Short mmCIF file of N, CA, C and O in Angstrom, two decimals:
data_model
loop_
_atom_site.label_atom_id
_atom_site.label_comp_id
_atom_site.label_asym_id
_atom_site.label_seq_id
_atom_site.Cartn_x
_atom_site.Cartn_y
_atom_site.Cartn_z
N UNK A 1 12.99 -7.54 16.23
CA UNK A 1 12.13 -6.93 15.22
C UNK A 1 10.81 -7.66 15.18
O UNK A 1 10.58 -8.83 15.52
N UNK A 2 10.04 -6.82 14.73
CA UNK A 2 8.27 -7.80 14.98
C UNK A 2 7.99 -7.18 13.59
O UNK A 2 8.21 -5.97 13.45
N UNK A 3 7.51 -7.95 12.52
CA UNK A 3 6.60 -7.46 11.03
C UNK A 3 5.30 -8.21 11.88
O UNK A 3 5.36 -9.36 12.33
N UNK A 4 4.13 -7.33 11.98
CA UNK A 4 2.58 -8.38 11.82
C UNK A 4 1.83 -7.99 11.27
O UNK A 4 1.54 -6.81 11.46
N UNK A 5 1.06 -8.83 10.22
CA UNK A 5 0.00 -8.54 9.27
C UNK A 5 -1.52 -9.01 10.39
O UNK A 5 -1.77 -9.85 11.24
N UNK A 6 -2.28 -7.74 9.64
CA UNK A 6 -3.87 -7.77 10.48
C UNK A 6 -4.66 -7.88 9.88
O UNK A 6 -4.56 -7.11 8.92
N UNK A 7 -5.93 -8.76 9.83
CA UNK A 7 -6.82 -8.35 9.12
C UNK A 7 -8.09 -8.44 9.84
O UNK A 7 -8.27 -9.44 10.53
N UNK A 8 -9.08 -7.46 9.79
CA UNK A 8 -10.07 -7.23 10.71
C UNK A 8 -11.89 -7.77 9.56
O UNK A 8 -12.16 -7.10 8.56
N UNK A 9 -12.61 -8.68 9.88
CA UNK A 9 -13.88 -9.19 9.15
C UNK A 9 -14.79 -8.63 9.42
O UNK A 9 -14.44 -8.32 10.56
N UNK A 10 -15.86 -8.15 9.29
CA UNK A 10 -17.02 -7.06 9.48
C UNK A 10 -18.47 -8.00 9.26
O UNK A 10 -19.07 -7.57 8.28
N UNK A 11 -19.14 -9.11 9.90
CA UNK A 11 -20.17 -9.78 9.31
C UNK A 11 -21.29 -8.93 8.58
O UNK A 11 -21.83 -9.08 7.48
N UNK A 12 -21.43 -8.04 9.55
CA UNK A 12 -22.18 -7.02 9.37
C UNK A 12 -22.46 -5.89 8.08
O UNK A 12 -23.42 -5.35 7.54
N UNK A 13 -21.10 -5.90 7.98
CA UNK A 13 -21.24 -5.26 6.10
C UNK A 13 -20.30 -6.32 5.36
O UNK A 13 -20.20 -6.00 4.17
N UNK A 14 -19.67 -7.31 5.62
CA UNK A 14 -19.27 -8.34 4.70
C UNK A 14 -17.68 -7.47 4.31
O UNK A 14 -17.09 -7.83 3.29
N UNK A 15 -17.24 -6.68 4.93
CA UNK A 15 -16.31 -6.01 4.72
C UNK A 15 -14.89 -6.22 5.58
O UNK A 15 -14.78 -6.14 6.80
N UNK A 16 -14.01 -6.46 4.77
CA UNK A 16 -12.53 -6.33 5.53
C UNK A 16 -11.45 -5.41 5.52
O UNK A 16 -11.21 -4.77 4.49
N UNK A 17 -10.81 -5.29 6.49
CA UNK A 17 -9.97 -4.21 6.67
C UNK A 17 -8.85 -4.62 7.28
O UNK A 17 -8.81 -5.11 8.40
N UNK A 18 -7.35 -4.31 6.10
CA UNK A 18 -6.02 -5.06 6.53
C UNK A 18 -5.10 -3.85 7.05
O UNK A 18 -5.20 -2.68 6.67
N UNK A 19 -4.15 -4.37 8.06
CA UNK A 19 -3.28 -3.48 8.41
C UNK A 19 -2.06 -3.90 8.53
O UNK A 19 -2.08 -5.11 8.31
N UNK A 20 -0.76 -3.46 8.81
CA UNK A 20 0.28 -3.94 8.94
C UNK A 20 1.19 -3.05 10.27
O UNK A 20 1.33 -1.83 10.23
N UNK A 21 1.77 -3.96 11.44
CA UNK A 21 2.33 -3.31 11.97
C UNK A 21 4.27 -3.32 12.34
O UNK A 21 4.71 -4.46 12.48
N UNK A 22 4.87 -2.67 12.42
CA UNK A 22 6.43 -3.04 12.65
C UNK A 22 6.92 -2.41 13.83
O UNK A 22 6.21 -1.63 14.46
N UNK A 23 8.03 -2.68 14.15
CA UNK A 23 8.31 -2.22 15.58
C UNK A 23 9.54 -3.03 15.25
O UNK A 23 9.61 -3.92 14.40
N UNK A 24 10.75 -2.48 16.28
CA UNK A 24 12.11 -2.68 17.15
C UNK A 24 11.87 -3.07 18.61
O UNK A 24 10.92 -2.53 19.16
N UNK A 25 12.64 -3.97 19.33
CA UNK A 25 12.31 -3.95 20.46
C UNK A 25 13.86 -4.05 21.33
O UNK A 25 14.81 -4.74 20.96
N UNK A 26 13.84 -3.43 22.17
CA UNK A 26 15.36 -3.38 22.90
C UNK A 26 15.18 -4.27 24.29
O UNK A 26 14.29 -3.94 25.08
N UNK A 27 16.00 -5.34 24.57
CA UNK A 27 15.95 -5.68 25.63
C UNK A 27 16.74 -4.44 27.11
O UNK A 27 17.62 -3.59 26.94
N UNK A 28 16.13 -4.73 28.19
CA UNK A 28 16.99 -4.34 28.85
C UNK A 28 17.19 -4.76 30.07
O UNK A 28 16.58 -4.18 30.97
N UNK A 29 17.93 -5.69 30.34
CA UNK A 29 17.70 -6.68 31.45
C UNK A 29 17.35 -7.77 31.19
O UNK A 29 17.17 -7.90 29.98
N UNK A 30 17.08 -8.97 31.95
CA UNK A 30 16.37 -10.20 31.90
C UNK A 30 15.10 -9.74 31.65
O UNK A 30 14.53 -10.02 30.60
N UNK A 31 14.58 -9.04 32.52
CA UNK A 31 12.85 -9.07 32.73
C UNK A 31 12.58 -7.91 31.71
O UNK A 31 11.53 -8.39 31.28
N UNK A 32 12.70 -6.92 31.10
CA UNK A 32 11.95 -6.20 30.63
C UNK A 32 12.39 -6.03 29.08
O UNK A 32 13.46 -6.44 28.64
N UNK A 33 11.37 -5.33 28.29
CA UNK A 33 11.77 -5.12 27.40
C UNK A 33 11.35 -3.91 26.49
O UNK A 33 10.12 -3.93 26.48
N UNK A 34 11.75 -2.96 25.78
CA UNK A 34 10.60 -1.51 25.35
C UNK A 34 11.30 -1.95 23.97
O UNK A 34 12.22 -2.75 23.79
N UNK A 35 10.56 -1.17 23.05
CA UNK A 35 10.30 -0.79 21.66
C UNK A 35 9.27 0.20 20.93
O UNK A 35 8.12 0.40 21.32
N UNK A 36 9.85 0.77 19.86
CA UNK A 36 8.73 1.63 19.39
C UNK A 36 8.77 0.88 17.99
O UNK A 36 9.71 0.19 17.60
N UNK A 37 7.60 1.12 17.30
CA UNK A 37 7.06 0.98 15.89
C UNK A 37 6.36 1.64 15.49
O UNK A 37 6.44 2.67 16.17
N UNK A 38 5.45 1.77 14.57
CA UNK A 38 4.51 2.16 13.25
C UNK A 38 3.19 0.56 13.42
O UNK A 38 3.36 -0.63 13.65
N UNK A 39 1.96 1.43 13.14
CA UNK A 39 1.11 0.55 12.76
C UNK A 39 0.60 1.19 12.00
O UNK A 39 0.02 2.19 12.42
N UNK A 40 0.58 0.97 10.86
CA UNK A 40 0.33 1.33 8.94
C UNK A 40 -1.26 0.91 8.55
O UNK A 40 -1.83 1.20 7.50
N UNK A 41 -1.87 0.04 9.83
CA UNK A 41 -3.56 0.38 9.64
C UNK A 41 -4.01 1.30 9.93
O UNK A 41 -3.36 2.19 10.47
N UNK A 42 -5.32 1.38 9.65
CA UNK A 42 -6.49 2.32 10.37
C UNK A 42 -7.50 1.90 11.13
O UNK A 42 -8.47 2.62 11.38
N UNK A 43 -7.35 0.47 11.64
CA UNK A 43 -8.13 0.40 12.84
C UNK A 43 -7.70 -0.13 14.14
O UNK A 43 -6.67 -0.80 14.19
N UNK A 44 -8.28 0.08 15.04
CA UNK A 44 -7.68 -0.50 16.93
C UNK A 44 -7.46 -1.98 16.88
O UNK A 44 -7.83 -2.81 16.06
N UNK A 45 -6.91 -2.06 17.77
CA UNK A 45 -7.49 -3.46 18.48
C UNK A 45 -8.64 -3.71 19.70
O UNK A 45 -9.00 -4.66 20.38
N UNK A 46 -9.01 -2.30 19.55
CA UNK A 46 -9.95 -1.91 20.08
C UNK A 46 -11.32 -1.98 19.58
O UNK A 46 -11.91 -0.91 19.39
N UNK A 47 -11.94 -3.11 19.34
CA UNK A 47 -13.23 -3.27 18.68
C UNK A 47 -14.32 -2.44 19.23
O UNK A 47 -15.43 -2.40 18.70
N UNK A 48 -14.04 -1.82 20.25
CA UNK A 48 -15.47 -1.13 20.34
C UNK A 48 -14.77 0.25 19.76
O UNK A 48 -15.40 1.17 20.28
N UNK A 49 -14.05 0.63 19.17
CA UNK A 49 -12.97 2.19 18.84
C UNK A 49 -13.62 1.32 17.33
O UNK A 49 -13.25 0.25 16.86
N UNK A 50 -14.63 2.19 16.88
CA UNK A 50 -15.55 2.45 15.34
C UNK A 50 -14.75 3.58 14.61
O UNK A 50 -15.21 3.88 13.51
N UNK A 51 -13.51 4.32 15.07
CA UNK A 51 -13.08 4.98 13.89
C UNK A 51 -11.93 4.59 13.69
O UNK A 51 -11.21 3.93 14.45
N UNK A 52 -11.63 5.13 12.25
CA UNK A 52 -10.88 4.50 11.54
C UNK A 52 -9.35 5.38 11.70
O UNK A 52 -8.61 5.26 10.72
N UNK A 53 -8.99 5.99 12.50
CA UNK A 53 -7.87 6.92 12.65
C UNK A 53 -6.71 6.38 13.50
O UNK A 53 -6.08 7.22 14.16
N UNK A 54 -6.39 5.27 13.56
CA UNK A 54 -5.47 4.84 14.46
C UNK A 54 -4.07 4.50 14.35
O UNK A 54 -3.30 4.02 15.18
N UNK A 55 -3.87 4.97 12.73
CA UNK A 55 -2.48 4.59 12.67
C UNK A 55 -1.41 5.46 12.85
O UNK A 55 -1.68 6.66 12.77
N UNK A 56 -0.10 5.09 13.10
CA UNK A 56 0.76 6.36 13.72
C UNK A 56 1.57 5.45 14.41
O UNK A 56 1.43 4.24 14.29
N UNK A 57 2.48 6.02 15.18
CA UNK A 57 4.05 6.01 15.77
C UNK A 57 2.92 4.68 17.48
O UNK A 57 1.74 4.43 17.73
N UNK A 58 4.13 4.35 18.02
CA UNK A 58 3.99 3.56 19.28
C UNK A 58 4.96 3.08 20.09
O UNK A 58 5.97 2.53 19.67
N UNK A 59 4.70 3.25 21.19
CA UNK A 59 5.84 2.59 22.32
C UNK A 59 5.39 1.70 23.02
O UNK A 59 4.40 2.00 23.68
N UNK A 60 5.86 0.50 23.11
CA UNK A 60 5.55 -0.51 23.85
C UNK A 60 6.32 -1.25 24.97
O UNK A 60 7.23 -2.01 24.63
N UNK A 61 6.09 -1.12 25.97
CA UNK A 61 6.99 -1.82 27.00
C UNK A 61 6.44 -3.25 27.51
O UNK A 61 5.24 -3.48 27.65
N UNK A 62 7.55 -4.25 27.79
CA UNK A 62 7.11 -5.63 28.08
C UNK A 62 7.82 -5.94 29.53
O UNK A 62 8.99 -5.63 29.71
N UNK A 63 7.12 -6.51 30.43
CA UNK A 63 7.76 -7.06 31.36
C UNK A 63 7.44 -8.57 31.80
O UNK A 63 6.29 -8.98 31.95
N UNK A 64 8.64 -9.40 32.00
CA UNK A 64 8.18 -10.50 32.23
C UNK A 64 8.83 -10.87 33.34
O UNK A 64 9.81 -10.26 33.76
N UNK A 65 8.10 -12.36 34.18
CA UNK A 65 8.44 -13.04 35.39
C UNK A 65 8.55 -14.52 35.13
O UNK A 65 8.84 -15.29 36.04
#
């Protein structure tokens, strides 16, 4: 399970913007790993992505060596 709190600083208008994201993650194998979650903000981690519409469902896959 992953809880992570976000918070994004704006120098520019002195403004902040918090988000929260959760997710499950299933191993499968040694090396890999998928999960889906929810991210309950409204902005990217995409700093150059200026709108605010980003929250919604996600799948994430991990692979490691």
């Amino acid at each position: 399970m992953l809880i992570e709190g976000r918070s994004l600083w704006e120098d520019a208008s002195e403004s902040a913007e918090f988000g929260l994201v959760a997710a499950i993650y299933r191993q499968m194998g040694e090396n890999f790993e998928v999960g889906v979650g929810y991210n309950f903000g409204h902005y990217s981690d995409d700093l150059a992505d200026l709108t605010a519409d980003d929250h919604g469902f996600f799948i994430n896959a991990v692979g490691k060596f």
